[in-house]
Short mmCIF file of C-alpha atoms and ligand atoms in Angstrom, two decimals:
data_model
loop_
_atom_site.label_atom_id
_atom_site.label_comp_id
_atom_site.label_asym_id
_atom_site.label_seq_id
_atom_site.Cartn_x
_atom_site.Cartn_y
_atom_site.Cartn_z
CA MET F 1 -0.61 32.96 -8.28
CA ALA F 2 -0.74 34.19 -11.51
CA GLY F 3 -3.84 36.40 -12.57
CA CYS F 4 -5.23 34.16 -15.01
CA LYS F 5 -4.38 30.83 -13.83
CA LYS F 6 -6.74 28.14 -12.58
CA ILE F 7 -6.67 27.72 -8.74
CA TYR F 8 -6.76 24.54 -7.06
CA LEU F 9 -8.41 24.13 -3.88
CA GLY F 10 -9.30 20.61 -2.30
CA THR F 11 -9.43 18.39 0.50
CA ASN F 12 -8.25 15.10 1.99
CA THR F 13 -10.72 14.00 4.76
CA LYS F 14 -8.44 11.50 6.20
CA MET F 15 -10.26 8.94 8.18
CA TYR F 16 -12.86 10.92 9.22
CA LYS F 17 -16.06 11.09 7.48
CA THR F 18 -18.64 8.13 6.86
CA ILE F 19 -20.30 7.50 3.89
CA ALA F 20 -23.43 9.52 4.88
CA ASP F 21 -21.27 12.46 6.07
CA THR F 22 -19.31 12.38 2.70
CA LYS F 23 -22.55 12.37 0.59
CA LYS F 24 -23.97 15.36 2.68
CA TYR F 25 -20.69 17.10 2.68
CA LEU F 26 -20.19 16.70 -1.42
CA SER F 27 -23.83 17.90 -1.72
CA ARG F 28 -23.71 20.98 0.45
CA LEU F 29 -20.40 22.08 -0.99
CA GLY F 30 -21.49 21.36 -4.63
CA GLU F 31 -24.49 23.62 -4.01
CA LEU F 32 -22.46 26.34 -2.04
CA THR F 33 -20.11 26.78 -4.90
CA ARG F 34 -22.41 26.34 -7.61
CA ASP F 35 -22.02 29.78 -9.14
CA ILE F 36 -17.98 29.60 -9.01
CA SER F 37 -16.66 28.55 -12.70
CA ARG F 38 -14.75 25.47 -12.56
CA ASP F 39 -12.73 26.91 -15.34
CA GLU F 40 -11.46 29.20 -12.55
CA VAL F 41 -11.26 26.94 -9.61
CA GLU F 42 -10.41 23.26 -9.73
CA LEU F 43 -12.30 21.76 -6.75
CA PHE F 44 -11.53 18.14 -5.47
CA VAL F 45 -12.39 16.21 -2.46
CA ILE F 46 -10.44 12.93 -1.15
CA PRO F 47 -12.79 11.07 0.96
CA SER F 48 -12.30 7.45 2.75
CA PHE F 49 -12.24 4.45 0.34
CA THR F 50 -15.47 3.07 1.54
CA ALA F 51 -17.19 6.35 0.74
CA LEU F 52 -15.95 6.72 -2.74
CA GLU F 53 -18.63 4.63 -4.72
CA SER F 54 -21.42 6.21 -3.12
CA ALA F 55 -20.00 9.79 -3.23
CA SER F 56 -19.00 9.62 -6.80
CA PRO F 57 -22.51 10.86 -8.17
CA PHE F 58 -22.57 13.59 -5.68
CA ALA F 59 -19.08 14.67 -6.78
CA SER F 60 -20.23 14.90 -10.38
CA ILE F 61 -22.97 16.84 -9.67
CA GLY F 62 -21.27 19.23 -7.69
CA GLY F 63 -18.69 19.78 -10.23
CA ILE F 64 -15.98 18.28 -7.77
CA ARG F 65 -13.27 15.93 -8.78
CA LEU F 66 -13.02 12.68 -6.41
CA GLY F 67 -9.52 11.50 -5.10
CA ALA F 68 -8.41 8.44 -3.45
CA GLN F 69 -5.98 9.02 -0.44
CA ASN F 70 -3.59 5.78 -1.58
CA MET F 71 -3.29 3.26 -4.18
CA CYS F 72 -1.31 0.23 -4.76
CA TRP F 73 1.54 0.18 -7.58
CA GLU F 74 0.25 -2.85 -9.40
CA GLU F 75 -3.08 -3.46 -11.02
CA GLN F 76 -3.90 -6.51 -9.24
CA GLY F 77 -2.00 -9.39 -7.35
CA GLN F 78 -1.29 -10.52 -3.85
CA PHE F 79 -1.47 -7.22 -2.00
CA THR F 80 -3.89 -7.95 0.77
CA GLY F 81 -5.64 -4.84 2.02
CA GLU F 82 -4.24 -2.68 -0.95
CA ILE F 83 -6.58 -0.93 -3.46
CA SER F 84 -5.79 -1.23 -7.37
CA PRO F 85 -6.18 1.50 -9.79
CA ILE F 86 -8.69 -0.54 -11.72
CA MET F 87 -10.89 -0.59 -8.62
CA LEU F 88 -10.52 3.17 -8.25
CA ARG F 89 -11.40 3.77 -11.56
CA GLU F 90 -14.52 1.72 -11.19
CA VAL F 91 -15.80 3.95 -8.90
CA GLY F 92 -15.40 7.20 -10.58
CA VAL F 93 -11.99 8.23 -8.88
CA ASP F 94 -9.93 10.40 -11.23
CA VAL F 95 -7.39 11.85 -8.66
CA VAL F 96 -4.87 9.76 -6.34
CA GLU F 97 -3.17 11.36 -3.78
CA LEU F 98 0.10 9.49 -3.08
CA GLY F 99 2.87 10.30 -0.33
CA HIS F 100 0.78 12.36 2.22
CA SER F 101 2.93 12.74 5.52
CA GLU F 102 0.87 10.37 7.36
CA ARG F 103 1.39 7.50 4.98
CA ARG F 104 5.28 8.16 4.77
CA HIS F 105 5.76 9.03 8.37
CA VAL F 106 2.77 6.97 10.47
CA LEU F 107 2.36 4.14 7.98
CA GLY F 108 6.00 3.60 6.68
CA GLU F 109 5.68 4.52 3.15
CA THR F 110 9.24 4.83 1.61
CA ASP F 111 10.07 6.86 -1.46
CA GLU F 112 10.39 3.73 -3.15
CA MET F 113 7.05 2.55 -2.92
CA ILE F 114 5.86 6.37 -3.61
CA GLN F 115 7.98 6.25 -6.94
CA LYS F 116 5.92 2.87 -7.91
CA LYS F 117 2.60 4.13 -6.96
CA VAL F 118 3.22 7.43 -8.94
CA THR F 119 4.25 5.51 -11.78
CA CYS F 120 1.43 3.30 -11.66
CA GLY F 121 -0.95 6.14 -11.13
CA LEU F 122 0.04 7.79 -14.43
CA ARG F 123 0.16 4.58 -16.34
CA ASN F 124 -3.65 4.05 -15.52
CA GLY F 125 -4.51 7.79 -16.41
CA PHE F 126 -5.13 9.11 -13.09
CA THR F 127 -4.12 12.73 -12.20
CA VAL F 128 -1.35 12.15 -9.41
CA LEU F 129 -1.27 14.47 -6.27
CA LEU F 130 2.21 13.79 -5.11
CA CYS F 131 2.69 15.13 -1.50
CA ILE F 132 6.08 15.96 -0.65
CA GLY F 133 7.52 18.00 2.60
CA GLU F 134 10.52 18.20 5.13
CA THR F 135 10.27 17.29 8.89
CA GLU F 136 10.92 19.78 11.52
CA GLU F 137 14.23 18.07 12.25
CA ASP F 138 15.12 18.35 8.40
CA LYS F 139 14.11 22.34 8.56
CA ASN F 140 16.19 22.95 11.78
CA THR F 141 19.27 21.29 10.08
CA ASN F 142 18.69 23.54 7.11
CA ILE F 143 18.32 20.45 4.72
CA SER F 144 14.69 21.15 3.86
CA VAL F 145 15.71 21.99 0.10
CA GLU F 146 17.67 18.93 -0.31
CA VAL F 147 14.68 16.65 1.30
CA LEU F 148 12.37 18.11 -1.17
CA ARG F 149 14.80 17.66 -4.28
CA SER F 150 15.56 14.37 -3.12
CA GLN F 151 11.71 13.37 -2.64
CA LEU F 152 10.80 14.53 -6.18
CA LYS F 153 13.70 13.03 -7.74
CA LYS F 154 12.62 9.73 -6.36
CA ALA F 155 9.11 9.85 -6.83
CA LEU F 156 9.23 11.04 -10.35
CA TYR F 157 12.12 8.89 -11.62
CA GLU F 158 10.14 7.10 -14.34
CA VAL F 159 7.62 10.06 -15.19
CA SER F 160 7.90 10.95 -18.88
CA GLU F 161 7.43 14.66 -20.04
CA GLN F 162 3.81 13.71 -21.39
CA ASP F 163 2.93 12.23 -17.99
CA ALA F 164 3.82 15.43 -15.95
CA LEU F 165 0.96 17.06 -17.57
CA ASN F 166 -1.18 14.89 -15.10
CA LEU F 167 0.71 15.72 -12.10
CA TRP F 168 -0.02 18.10 -9.17
CA VAL F 169 2.47 18.61 -6.53
CA ALA F 170 1.48 19.55 -2.71
CA TYR F 171 4.09 20.88 -0.65
CA GLU F 172 3.15 19.89 3.20
CA PRO F 173 5.84 20.43 5.69
CA VAL F 174 5.42 17.52 8.22
CA TRP F 175 5.63 20.30 11.02
CA ALA F 176 2.92 22.33 9.80
CA ILE F 177 0.33 19.42 9.28
CA GLY F 178 -2.70 18.61 11.91
CA VAL F 179 -3.80 19.44 15.12
CA ASN F 180 -0.25 20.14 16.53
CA GLY F 181 0.97 21.81 13.17
CA LYS F 182 1.82 25.28 12.96
CA PRO F 183 1.55 26.66 9.75
CA ALA F 184 4.53 27.73 7.71
CA SER F 185 4.82 31.66 7.20
CA ALA F 186 3.54 32.46 3.60
CA GLU F 187 7.02 33.72 3.04
CA TYR F 188 8.57 30.28 3.81
CA ALA F 189 6.04 28.44 1.93
CA GLY F 190 6.44 30.51 -1.13
CA MET F 191 10.48 29.99 -0.99
CA MET F 192 9.96 26.48 -0.68
CA HIS F 193 7.65 26.39 -3.48
CA SER F 194 10.16 28.49 -5.68
CA GLU F 195 12.64 25.58 -4.90
CA ILE F 196 10.15 23.06 -5.98
CA ARG F 197 9.42 24.86 -9.47
CA ARG F 198 13.23 25.10 -10.28
CA ALA F 199 13.57 21.26 -9.68
CA LEU F 200 10.50 20.39 -11.66
CA SER F 201 11.65 22.73 -14.57
CA GLU F 202 15.29 21.14 -14.24
CA ARG F 203 13.39 17.45 -14.43
CA PHE F 204 11.08 18.25 -17.48
CA VAL F 205 12.05 20.12 -20.58
CA GLU F 206 8.87 21.83 -20.87
CA ASN F 207 5.95 20.83 -18.79
CA GLY F 208 7.55 21.49 -15.39
CA THR F 209 6.45 24.95 -15.23
CA ASN F 210 3.02 23.99 -15.73
CA ILE F 211 2.61 21.55 -12.98
CA PRO F 212 0.23 22.98 -10.21
CA LEU F 213 1.75 23.53 -6.81
CA LEU F 214 -0.33 23.51 -4.00
CA TYR F 215 0.44 24.34 -0.21
CA GLY F 216 -0.62 22.27 2.67
CA GLY F 217 -0.45 22.35 6.34
CA SER F 218 -2.82 24.19 8.69
CA VAL F 219 -4.58 26.16 6.12
CA ASN F 220 -7.50 27.89 7.01
CA ARG F 221 -9.81 30.78 5.93
CA GLY F 222 -7.84 33.39 7.85
CA ASN F 223 -4.46 32.68 6.10
CA ALA F 224 -5.36 31.01 3.01
CA VAL F 225 -5.08 34.36 0.92
CA SER F 226 -1.60 35.08 2.17
CA PHE F 227 -0.17 31.77 0.82
CA MET F 228 -1.90 32.35 -2.59
CA GLU F 229 -0.22 35.74 -2.99
CA GLN F 230 3.12 33.68 -3.25
CA LYS F 231 4.13 33.63 -6.97
CA GLU F 232 4.67 29.74 -7.18
CA ILE F 233 1.34 28.76 -5.08
CA ASP F 234 -1.21 27.74 -7.49
CA GLY F 235 -3.53 26.20 -4.79
CA LEU F 236 -4.21 24.93 -1.42
CA PHE F 237 -4.59 21.32 0.08
CA VAL F 238 -6.39 21.76 3.15
CA GLY F 239 -7.37 19.52 6.07
CA ARG F 240 -9.36 20.35 8.94
CA ALA F 241 -10.55 23.93 8.11
CA ALA F 242 -12.28 22.57 4.79
CA TRP F 243 -14.39 19.51 6.49
CA ASP F 244 -17.25 21.98 7.16
CA ALA F 245 -18.49 22.64 3.66
CA GLU F 246 -19.59 26.39 4.91
CA GLU F 247 -16.25 26.92 6.58
CA PHE F 248 -14.43 25.59 3.15
CA ASN F 249 -16.85 27.57 0.99
CA THR F 250 -15.70 30.98 2.78
CA LEU F 251 -11.91 29.95 2.60
CA ILE F 252 -12.51 29.24 -1.34
CA ARG F 253 -14.52 32.75 -1.49
CA ASN F 254 -11.75 34.66 0.29
CA VAL F 255 -9.08 33.38 -2.36
CA LEU F 256 -11.40 34.44 -5.12
CA GLU F 257 -12.32 37.79 -3.79
CA LYS F 258 -8.66 38.70 -3.19
CA ARG F 259 -7.83 37.39 -7.03
CA LYS F 260 -10.55 39.79 -8.26
CA LYS F 261 -8.76 42.56 -6.61
CA ASP F 262 -5.40 41.93 -8.09
P1 PGA S 1 -4.52 20.25 8.02
O1 PGA S 1 -4.12 18.79 7.12
O2 PGA S 1 -4.79 21.17 7.23
O3 PGA S 1 -5.40 19.72 9.03
O4 PGA S 1 -3.10 20.62 8.73
C1 PGA S 1 -3.37 19.12 5.97
C2 PGA S 1 -3.03 17.93 5.40
O5 PGA S 1 -2.89 16.95 5.97
O6 PGA S 1 -3.24 17.67 3.97
#
């Protein structure tokens, strides 16, 4: 984390909060973090689809960017059960999260689907938060870097230099996510982030060095700072430890406190 760079901190609430829960959560988080400059911290929350429309005004009042957990790769068509970028835009969303581990490994999304979604998200003017990460088996067979490179290469196949300005990448090792996950060590996460940065710098002539890179997977208020100390980690994508606004606020302040001391 370089001294003056913006920090990216956000959460995906998965399939947990109802509309009422989401509104309450956003207004509390907005209140608690009101004194924190949004030039310093990019704060974002990605609730369930049904909560988006009602959540939108609460997010804007709180200075919190609103994201969607998934999106179809076409603007309209015969895609029962899918959500179009136009529909997301209509309810005030401006970030789309694509390729989360649960979408890939539980719901069967392929790299090809993710590639089409990334292209569509960028074409429709969203900030795309692309999630990548290796499985435990990939790690144990020493192919983590190859897997990450391949996921990036496929997902970004059609992304232009200009579009790269609207891209964030979250590194979330599958084995580190959720109740059964173990957080990566800060050193390991730092190493993988350097590899991701290298791949992005090769892929894009200029803008690869500016793409925000976030770590995710069992981040909590105790380990958050250690991740942020790594050179190529620009932010954190938090699950469980962010779903209580007070707890997330403490995590955010721990990170900011550490930055002030540097
Ligand atoms: P977790 O989730 O922090 O609860 O492990 C992270 C994620 O799925 O993005």
